Tab-separated table of C-alpha atoms and ligand atoms in Angstrom:
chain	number	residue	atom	x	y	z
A	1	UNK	CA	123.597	66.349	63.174
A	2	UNK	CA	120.060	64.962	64.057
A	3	UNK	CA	120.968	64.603	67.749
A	4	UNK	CA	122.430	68.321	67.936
A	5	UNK	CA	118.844	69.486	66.282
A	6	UNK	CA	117.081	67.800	68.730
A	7	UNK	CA	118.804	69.074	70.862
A	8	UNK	CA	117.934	72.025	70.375
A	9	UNK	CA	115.403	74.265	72.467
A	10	UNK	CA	112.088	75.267	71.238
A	11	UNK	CA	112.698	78.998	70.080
A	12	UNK	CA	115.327	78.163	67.858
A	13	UNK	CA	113.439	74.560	66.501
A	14	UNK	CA	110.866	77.594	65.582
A	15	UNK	CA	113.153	79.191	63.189
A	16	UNK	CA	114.868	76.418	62.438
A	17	UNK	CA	113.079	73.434	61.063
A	18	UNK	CA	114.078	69.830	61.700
A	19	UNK	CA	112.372	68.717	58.694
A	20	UNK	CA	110.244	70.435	55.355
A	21	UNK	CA	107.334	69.573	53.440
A	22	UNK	CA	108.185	67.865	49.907
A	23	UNK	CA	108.119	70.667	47.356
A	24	UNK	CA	107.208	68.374	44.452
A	25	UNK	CA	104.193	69.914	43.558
A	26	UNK	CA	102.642	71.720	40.457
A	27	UNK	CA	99.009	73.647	39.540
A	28	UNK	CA	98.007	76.324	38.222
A	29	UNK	CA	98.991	79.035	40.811
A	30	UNK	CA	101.771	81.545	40.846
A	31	UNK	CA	103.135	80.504	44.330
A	32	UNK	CA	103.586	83.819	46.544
A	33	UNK	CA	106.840	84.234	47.245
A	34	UNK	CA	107.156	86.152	50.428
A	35	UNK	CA	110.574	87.946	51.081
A	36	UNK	CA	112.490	90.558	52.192
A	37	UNK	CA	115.711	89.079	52.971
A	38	UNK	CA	116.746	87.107	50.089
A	39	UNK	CA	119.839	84.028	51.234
A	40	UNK	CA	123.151	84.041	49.342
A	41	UNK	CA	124.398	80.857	49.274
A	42	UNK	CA	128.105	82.486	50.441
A	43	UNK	CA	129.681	86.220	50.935
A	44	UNK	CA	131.112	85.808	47.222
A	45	UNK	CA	127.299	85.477	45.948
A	46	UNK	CA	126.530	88.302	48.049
A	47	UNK	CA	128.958	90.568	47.180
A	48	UNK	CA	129.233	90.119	43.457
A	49	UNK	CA	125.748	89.171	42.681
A	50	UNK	CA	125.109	87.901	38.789
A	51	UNK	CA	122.684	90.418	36.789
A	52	UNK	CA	119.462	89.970	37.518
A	53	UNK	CA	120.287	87.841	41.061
A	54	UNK	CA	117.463	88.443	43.554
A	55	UNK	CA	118.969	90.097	46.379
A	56	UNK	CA	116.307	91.470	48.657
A	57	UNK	CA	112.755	91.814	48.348
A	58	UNK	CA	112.585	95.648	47.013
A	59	UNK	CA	114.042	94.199	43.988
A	60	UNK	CA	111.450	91.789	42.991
A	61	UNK	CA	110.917	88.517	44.168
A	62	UNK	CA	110.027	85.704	41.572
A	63	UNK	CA	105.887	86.320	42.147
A	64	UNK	CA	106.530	90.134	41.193
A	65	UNK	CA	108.367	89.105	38.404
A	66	UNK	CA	106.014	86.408	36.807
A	67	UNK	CA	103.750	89.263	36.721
A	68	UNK	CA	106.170	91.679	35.005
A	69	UNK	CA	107.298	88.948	32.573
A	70	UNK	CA	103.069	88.198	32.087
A	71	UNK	CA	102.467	92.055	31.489
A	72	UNK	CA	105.638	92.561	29.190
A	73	UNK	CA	104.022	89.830	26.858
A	74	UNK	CA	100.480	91.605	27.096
A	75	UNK	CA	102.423	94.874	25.885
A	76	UNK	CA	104.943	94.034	23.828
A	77	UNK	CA	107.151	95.216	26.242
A	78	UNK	CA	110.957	95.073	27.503
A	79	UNK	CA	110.774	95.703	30.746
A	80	UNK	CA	108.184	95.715	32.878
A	81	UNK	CA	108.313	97.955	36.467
A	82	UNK	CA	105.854	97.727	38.896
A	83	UNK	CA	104.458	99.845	41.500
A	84	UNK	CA	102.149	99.815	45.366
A	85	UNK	CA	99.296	101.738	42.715
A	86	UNK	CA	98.985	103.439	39.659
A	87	UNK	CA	99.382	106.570	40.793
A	88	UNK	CA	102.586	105.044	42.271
A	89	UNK	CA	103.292	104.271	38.796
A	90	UNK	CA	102.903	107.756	37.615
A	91	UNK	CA	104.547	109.197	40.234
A	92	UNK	CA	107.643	106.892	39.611
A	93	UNK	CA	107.344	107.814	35.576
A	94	UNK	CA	107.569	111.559	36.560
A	95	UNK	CA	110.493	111.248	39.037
A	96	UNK	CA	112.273	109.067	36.673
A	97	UNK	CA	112.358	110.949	33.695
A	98	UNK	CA	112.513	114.945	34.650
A	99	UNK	CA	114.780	117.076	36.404
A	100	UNK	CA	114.724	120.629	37.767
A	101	UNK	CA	114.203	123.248	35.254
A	102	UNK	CA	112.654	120.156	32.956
A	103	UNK	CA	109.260	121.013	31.481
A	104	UNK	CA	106.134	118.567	31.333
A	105	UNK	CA	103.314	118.800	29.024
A	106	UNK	CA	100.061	116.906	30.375
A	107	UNK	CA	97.091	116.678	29.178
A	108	UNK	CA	93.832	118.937	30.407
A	109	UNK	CA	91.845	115.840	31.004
A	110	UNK	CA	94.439	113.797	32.938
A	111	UNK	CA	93.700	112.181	35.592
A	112	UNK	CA	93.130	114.546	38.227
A	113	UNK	CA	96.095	113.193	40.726
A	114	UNK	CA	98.684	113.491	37.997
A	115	UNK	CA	98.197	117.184	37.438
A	116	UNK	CA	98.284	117.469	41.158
A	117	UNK	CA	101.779	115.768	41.902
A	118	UNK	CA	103.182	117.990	39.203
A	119	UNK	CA	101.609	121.611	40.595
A	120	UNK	CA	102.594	120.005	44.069
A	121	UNK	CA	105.597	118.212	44.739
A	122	UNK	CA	107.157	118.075	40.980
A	123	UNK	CA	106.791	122.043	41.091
A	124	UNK	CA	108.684	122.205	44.629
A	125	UNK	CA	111.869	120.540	42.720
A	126	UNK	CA	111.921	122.335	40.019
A	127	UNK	CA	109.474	120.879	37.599
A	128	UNK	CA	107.158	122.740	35.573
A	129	UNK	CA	103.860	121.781	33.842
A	130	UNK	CA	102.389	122.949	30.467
A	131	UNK	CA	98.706	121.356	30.401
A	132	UNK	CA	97.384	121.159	26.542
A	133	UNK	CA	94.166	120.145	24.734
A	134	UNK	CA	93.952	116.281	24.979
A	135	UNK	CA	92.608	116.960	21.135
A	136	UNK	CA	95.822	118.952	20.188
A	137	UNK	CA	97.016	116.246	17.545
A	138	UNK	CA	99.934	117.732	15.442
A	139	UNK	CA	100.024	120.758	17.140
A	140	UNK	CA	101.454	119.431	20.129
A	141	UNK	CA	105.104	120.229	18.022
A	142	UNK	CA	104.161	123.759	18.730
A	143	UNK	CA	103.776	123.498	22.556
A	144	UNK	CA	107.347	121.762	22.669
A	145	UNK	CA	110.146	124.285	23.899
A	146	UNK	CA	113.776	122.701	24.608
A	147	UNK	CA	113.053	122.295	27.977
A	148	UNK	CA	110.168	120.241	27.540
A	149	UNK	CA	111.196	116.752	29.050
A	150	UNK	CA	108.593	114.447	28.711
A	151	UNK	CA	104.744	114.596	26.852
A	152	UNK	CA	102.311	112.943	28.583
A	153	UNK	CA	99.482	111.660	27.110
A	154	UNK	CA	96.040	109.662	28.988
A	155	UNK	CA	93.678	108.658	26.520
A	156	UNK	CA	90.767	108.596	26.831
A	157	UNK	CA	90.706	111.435	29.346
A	158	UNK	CA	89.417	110.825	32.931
A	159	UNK	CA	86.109	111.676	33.219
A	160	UNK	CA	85.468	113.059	29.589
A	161	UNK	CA	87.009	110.809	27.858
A	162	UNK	CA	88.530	112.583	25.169
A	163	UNK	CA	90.814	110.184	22.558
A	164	UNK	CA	93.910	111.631	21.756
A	165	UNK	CA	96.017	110.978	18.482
A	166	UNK	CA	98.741	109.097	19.707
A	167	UNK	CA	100.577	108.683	16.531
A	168	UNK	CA	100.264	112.375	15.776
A	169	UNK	CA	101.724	113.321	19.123
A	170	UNK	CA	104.447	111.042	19.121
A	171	UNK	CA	105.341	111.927	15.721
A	172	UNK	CA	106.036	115.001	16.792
A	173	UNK	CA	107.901	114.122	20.163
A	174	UNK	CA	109.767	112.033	18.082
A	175	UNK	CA	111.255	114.695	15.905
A	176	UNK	CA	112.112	116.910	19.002
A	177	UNK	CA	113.843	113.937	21.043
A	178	UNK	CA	111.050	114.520	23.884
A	179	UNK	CA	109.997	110.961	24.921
A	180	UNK	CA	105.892	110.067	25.390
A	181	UNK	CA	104.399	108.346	28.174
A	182	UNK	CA	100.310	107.369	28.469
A	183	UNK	CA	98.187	106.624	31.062
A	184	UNK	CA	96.920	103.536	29.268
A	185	UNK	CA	94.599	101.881	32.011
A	186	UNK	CA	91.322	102.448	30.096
A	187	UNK	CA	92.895	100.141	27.045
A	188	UNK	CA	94.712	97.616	29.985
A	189	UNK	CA	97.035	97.498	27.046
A	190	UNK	CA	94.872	95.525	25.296
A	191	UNK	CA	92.683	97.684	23.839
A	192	UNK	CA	95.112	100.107	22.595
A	193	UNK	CA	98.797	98.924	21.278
A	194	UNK	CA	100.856	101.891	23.171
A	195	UNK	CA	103.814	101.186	21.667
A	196	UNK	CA	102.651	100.704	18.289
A	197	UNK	CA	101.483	104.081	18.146
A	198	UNK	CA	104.498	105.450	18.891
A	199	UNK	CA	104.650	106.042	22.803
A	200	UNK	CA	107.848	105.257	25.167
A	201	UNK	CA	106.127	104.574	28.269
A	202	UNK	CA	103.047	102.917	28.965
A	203	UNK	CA	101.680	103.363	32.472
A	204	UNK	CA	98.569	100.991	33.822
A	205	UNK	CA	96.662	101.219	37.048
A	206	UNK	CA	96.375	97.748	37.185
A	207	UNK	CA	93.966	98.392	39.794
A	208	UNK	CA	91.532	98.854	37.375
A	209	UNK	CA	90.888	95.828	34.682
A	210	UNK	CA	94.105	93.634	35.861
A	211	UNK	CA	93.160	93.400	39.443
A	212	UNK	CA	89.338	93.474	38.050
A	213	UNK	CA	87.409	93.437	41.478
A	214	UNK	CA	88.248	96.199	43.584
A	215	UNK	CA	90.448	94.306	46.215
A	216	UNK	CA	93.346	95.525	45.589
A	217	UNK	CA	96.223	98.533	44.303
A	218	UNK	CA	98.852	98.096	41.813
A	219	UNK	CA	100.432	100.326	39.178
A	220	UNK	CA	102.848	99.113	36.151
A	221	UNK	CA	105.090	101.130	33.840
A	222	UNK	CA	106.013	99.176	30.932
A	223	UNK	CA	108.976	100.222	28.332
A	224	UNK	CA	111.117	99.330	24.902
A	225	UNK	CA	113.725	101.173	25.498
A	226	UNK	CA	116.965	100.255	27.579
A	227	UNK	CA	117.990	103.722	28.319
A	228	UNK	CA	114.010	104.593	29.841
A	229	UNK	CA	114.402	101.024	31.520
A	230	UNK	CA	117.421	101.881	33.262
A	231	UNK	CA	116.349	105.433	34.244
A	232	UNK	CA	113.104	103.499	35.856
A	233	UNK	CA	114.752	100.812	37.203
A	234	UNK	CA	117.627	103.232	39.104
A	235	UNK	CA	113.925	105.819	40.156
A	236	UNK	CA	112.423	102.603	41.647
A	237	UNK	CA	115.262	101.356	43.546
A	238	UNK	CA	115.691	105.013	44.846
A	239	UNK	CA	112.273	105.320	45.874
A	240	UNK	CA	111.892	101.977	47.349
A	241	UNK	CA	109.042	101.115	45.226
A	242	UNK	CA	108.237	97.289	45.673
A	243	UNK	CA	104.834	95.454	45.094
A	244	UNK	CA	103.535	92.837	47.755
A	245	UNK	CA	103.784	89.556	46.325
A	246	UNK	CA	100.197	89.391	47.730
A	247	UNK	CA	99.130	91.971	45.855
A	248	UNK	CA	101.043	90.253	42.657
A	249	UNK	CA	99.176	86.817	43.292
A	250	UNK	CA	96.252	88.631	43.250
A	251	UNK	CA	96.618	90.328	40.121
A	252	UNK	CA	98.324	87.419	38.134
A	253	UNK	CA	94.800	85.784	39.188
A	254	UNK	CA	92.868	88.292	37.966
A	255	UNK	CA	94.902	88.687	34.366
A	256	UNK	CA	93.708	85.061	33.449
A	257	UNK	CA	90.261	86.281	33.091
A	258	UNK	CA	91.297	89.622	31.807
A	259	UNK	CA	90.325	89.369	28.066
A	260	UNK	CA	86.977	87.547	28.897
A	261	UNK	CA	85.969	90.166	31.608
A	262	UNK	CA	87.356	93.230	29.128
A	263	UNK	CA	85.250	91.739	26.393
A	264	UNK	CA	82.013	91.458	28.464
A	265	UNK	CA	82.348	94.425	30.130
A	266	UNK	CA	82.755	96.174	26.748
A	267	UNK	CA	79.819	94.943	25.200
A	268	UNK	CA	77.551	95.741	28.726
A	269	UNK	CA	78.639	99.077	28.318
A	270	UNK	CA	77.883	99.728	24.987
A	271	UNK	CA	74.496	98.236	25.716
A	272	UNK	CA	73.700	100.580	28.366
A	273	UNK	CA	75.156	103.673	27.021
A	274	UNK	CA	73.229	102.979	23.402
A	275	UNK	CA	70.163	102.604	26.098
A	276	UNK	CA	70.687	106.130	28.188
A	277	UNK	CA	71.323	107.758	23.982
A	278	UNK	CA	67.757	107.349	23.570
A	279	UNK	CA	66.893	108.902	26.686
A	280	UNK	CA	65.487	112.643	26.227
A	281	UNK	CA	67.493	113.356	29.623
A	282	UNK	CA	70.805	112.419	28.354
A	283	UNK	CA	72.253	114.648	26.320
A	284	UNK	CA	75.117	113.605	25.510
A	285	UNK	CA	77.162	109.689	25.867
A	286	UNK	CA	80.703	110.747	25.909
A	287	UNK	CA	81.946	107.073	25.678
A	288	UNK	CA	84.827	106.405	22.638
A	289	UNK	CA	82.120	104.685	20.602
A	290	UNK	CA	79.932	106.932	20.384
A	291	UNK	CA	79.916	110.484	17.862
A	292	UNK	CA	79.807	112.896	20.703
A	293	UNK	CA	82.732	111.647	21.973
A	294	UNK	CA	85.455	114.045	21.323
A	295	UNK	CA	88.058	111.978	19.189
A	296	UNK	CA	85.805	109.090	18.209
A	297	UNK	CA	87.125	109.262	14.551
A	298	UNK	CA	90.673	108.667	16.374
A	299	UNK	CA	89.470	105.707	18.606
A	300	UNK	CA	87.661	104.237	15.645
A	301	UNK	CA	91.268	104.405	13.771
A	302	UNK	CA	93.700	103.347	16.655
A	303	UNK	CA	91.491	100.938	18.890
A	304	UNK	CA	90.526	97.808	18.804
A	305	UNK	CA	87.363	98.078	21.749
A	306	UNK	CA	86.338	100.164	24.571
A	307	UNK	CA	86.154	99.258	27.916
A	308	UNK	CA	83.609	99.944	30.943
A	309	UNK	CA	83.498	103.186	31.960
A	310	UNK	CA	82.070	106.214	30.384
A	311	UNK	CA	80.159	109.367	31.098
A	312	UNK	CA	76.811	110.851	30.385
A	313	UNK	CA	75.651	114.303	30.751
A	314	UNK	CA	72.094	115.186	31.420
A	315	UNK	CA	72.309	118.578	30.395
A	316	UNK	CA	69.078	120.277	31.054
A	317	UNK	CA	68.793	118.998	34.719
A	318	UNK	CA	69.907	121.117	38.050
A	319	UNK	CA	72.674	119.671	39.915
A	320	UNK	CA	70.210	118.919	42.664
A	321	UNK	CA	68.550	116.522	40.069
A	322	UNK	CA	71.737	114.455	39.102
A	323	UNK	CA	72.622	113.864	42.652
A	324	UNK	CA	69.180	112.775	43.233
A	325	UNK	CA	69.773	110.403	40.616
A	326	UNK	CA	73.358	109.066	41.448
A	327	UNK	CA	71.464	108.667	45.122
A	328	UNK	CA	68.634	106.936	43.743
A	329	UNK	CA	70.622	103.855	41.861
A	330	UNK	CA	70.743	100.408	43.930
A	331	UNK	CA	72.668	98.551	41.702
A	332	UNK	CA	75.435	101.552	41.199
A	333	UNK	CA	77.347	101.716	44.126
A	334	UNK	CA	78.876	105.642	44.848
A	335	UNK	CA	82.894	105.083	45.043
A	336	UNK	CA	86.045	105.843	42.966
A	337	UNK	CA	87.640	103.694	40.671
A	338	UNK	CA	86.355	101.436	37.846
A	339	UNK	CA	87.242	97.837	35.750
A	340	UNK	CA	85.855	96.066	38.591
A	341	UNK	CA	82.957	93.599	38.869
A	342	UNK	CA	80.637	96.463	40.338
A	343	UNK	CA	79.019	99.148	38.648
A	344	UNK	CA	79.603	102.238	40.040
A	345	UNK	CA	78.381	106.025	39.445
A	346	UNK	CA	79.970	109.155	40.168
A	347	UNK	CA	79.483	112.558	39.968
A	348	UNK	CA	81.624	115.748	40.392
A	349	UNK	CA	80.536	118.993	41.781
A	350	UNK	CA	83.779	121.185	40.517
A	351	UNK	CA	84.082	119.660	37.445
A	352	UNK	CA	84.939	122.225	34.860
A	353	UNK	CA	85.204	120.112	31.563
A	354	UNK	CA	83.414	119.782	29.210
A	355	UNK	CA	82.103	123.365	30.319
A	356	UNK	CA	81.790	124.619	34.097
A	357	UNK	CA	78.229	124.532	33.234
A	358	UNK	CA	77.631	121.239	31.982
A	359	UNK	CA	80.586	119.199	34.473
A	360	UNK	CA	78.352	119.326	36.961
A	361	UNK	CA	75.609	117.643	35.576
A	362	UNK	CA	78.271	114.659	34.106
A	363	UNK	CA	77.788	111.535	35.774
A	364	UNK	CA	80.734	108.767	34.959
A	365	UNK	CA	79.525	105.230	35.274
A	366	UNK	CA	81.284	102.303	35.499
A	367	UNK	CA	79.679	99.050	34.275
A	368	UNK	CA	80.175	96.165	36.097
A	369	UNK	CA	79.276	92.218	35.240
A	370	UNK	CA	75.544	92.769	36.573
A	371	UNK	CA	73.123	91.323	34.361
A	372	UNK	CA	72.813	94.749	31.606
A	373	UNK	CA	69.138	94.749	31.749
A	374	UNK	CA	69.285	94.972	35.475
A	375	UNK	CA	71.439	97.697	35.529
A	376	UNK	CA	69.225	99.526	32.113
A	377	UNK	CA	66.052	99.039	35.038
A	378	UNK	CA	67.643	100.444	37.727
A	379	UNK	CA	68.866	103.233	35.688
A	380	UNK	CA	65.548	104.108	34.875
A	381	UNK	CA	63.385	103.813	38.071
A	382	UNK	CA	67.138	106.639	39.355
A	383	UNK	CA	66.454	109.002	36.184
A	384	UNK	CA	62.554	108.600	37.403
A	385	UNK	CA	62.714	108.999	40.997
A	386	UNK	CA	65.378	112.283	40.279
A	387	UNK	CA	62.682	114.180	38.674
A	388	UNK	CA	59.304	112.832	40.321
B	1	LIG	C1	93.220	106.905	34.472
B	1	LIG	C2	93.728	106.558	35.835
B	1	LIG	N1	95.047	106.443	36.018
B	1	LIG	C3	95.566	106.140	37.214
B	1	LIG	C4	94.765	105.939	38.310
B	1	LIG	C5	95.386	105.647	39.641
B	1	LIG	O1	95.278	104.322	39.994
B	1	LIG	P1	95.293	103.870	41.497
B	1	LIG	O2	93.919	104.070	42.023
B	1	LIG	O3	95.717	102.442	41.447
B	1	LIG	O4	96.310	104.712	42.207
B	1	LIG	C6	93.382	106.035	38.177
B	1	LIG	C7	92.501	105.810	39.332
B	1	LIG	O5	91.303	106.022	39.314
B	1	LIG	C8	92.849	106.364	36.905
B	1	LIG	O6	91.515	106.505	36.711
């Protein structure tokens, strides 16, 4: 056997190792598991593979499934499914669970994406869309017809941030068989207990706090219930959504710092956004903990924190002023997405909530793990230079 390996000419030594590394090894790491063939040890283990066998790469490989497994725990979770991003993960929760002539009620202040894959491409098969006041509460059971498929919920909104009563809307979806589903990213299902309150389907951009420094995508879509599972499982096999076991390493990093980092990042925020209150320019701090945020009763009820982003509006400036001041921050980079370790600041010309008067003079910042009273001086020499 040894002589008939060496034998053998370079190309196929290549693929075929004479000898391997000892695997006896242990730390900390998740190792990466990099696959898309999986090996059967025969045609018999191919062909009548056990439950839950690997058997090629789309279906997990053990790095994508420590992380599953990890988030499951985090949620309270069954099952676990995870996607390239989060609005993968959305996208995959919509396909899975609605059919032509289904209706879907999202939301106003949904992320803006989500409302766009349901006008778009949900619409083209069939799908309709019912958008509702993220404030609705109870009366949600009135916007419920028989076709209604699935409620979605995203709370706080995007941008505005409005809380919604969970427990009030799944109450209600409850008694009409229509299943729930949140965009829970801001709570990183930590914040927030999904299931607790009574939704089905808790969706995470895990882009956001798991990842937790802007290098890299990932979506989740965690669920208690077999029959969702297995509608979500047969969607993502369908679809061919599979994470990179890159991708996975890098987020099972990132989730062992997750409550720390959530916790500080918290706390910075509050600290700047209880700064920019006293501000005579800011006129209003729509961030959960705050009054003017629309469902702050709700979040002080159902939440255990708040996170790092929130919005302020500085209502009796032109436009022209608050993109002065976006342009004037140095420690606020200008970019999408949040729950990294980088403050950023955005602001949205066509923004039409709260008002089409006042969106355009909300900025939404993100605060990252700069020093707070950095970021409270650098705020101030932006709302300075934006008016001098
Ligand atoms: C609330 C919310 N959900 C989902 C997403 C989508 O996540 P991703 O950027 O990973 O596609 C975002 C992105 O900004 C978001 O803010």
């Amino acid at each position: 056997m040894a002589d008939e390996a060496e034998r053998r000419r370079l190309a196929t030594r290549l693929i075929h190792p004479d000898s391997h590394a000892s695997t006896d090894f242990k730390s900390f790491a998740v190792p990466t598991y990099r696959g898309s063939t999986v090996l059967f040890p025969n045609m018999d283990a191919a062909e009548q593979p056990l439950p839950g066998q690997y058997r090629y790469g789309i279906d997990g490989t053990p790095t994508a499934r420590e992380l599953s497994a990890r988030l499951a725990a985090i949620e309270g979770a069954e099952q676990v499914f995870l996607a390239p991003s989060g609005l993968a993960a959305i996208s995959l929760t919509l396909l899975a669970l609605t059919s032509a002539g289904g209706r879907v009620l999202l939301p106003e202040s949904a992320y803006g994406p989500t409302g766009a894959l349901l006008g778009g491409l949900l619409a083209r098969f069939g799908v309709a869309m019912d958008p509702y006041d993220p404030l609705i509460g109870h009366g949600i059971a009135d916007l419920i017809t028989p076709d209604t498929q699935l409620i979605w919920c995203e709370s706080p909104g995007s941008i505005t941030m409005e809380v919604q009563d969970i427990p009030a809307i799944a109450a209600a979806a409850k008694a009409r068989a229509v299943p729930v589903a949140i965009d829970n990213t801001y709570g990183a299902g930590v914040l927030f207990d999904a299931f607790a309150a009574g939704a089905d389907v808790s969706v995470q951009a895990l882009t956001k706090y798991q990842g937790g420094h802007s290098d890299v995508l990932m979506g989740s879509v965690a669920v208690r219930s077999p029959d969702l599972g297995a509608k979500l499982a047969r969607a993502q096999r369908l679809l061919g959504l599979s994470a990179s076991p890159d991708d996975c390493s890098l987020v099972l990093r990132g989730l062992k710092t997750l409550d720390l980092r959530l916790r500080h990042l918290g706390e910075s925020a509050i600290q700047v956004a209880k700064w920019l209150a006293l501000r005579e320019e800011v006129t209003a701090v729509l961030h959960p903990a705050f009054p003017d945020c629309p469902g702050h009763e709700t979040w002080k009820r159902d939440w255990s924190g708040s996170a790092s982003v929130f919005s302020v509006i500085l209502g009796r400036w032109t436009r022209e002023q608050v993109v002065r001041f976006v342009d004037s921050l140095r420690l606020f980079g200008i970019g999408y997405s949040w729950g990294g370790a980088n403050s950023l600041a955005f602001t949205y010309r066509d923004l039409k909530r709260p008002s089409p008067e006042l969106g355009p003079l909300l900025v939404r910042l993100n605060i990252g793990l700069e020093d707070p009273a950095d970021l409270i001086a650098d705020l101030e020499q932006a709302l300075e230079s934006a008016v001098r």
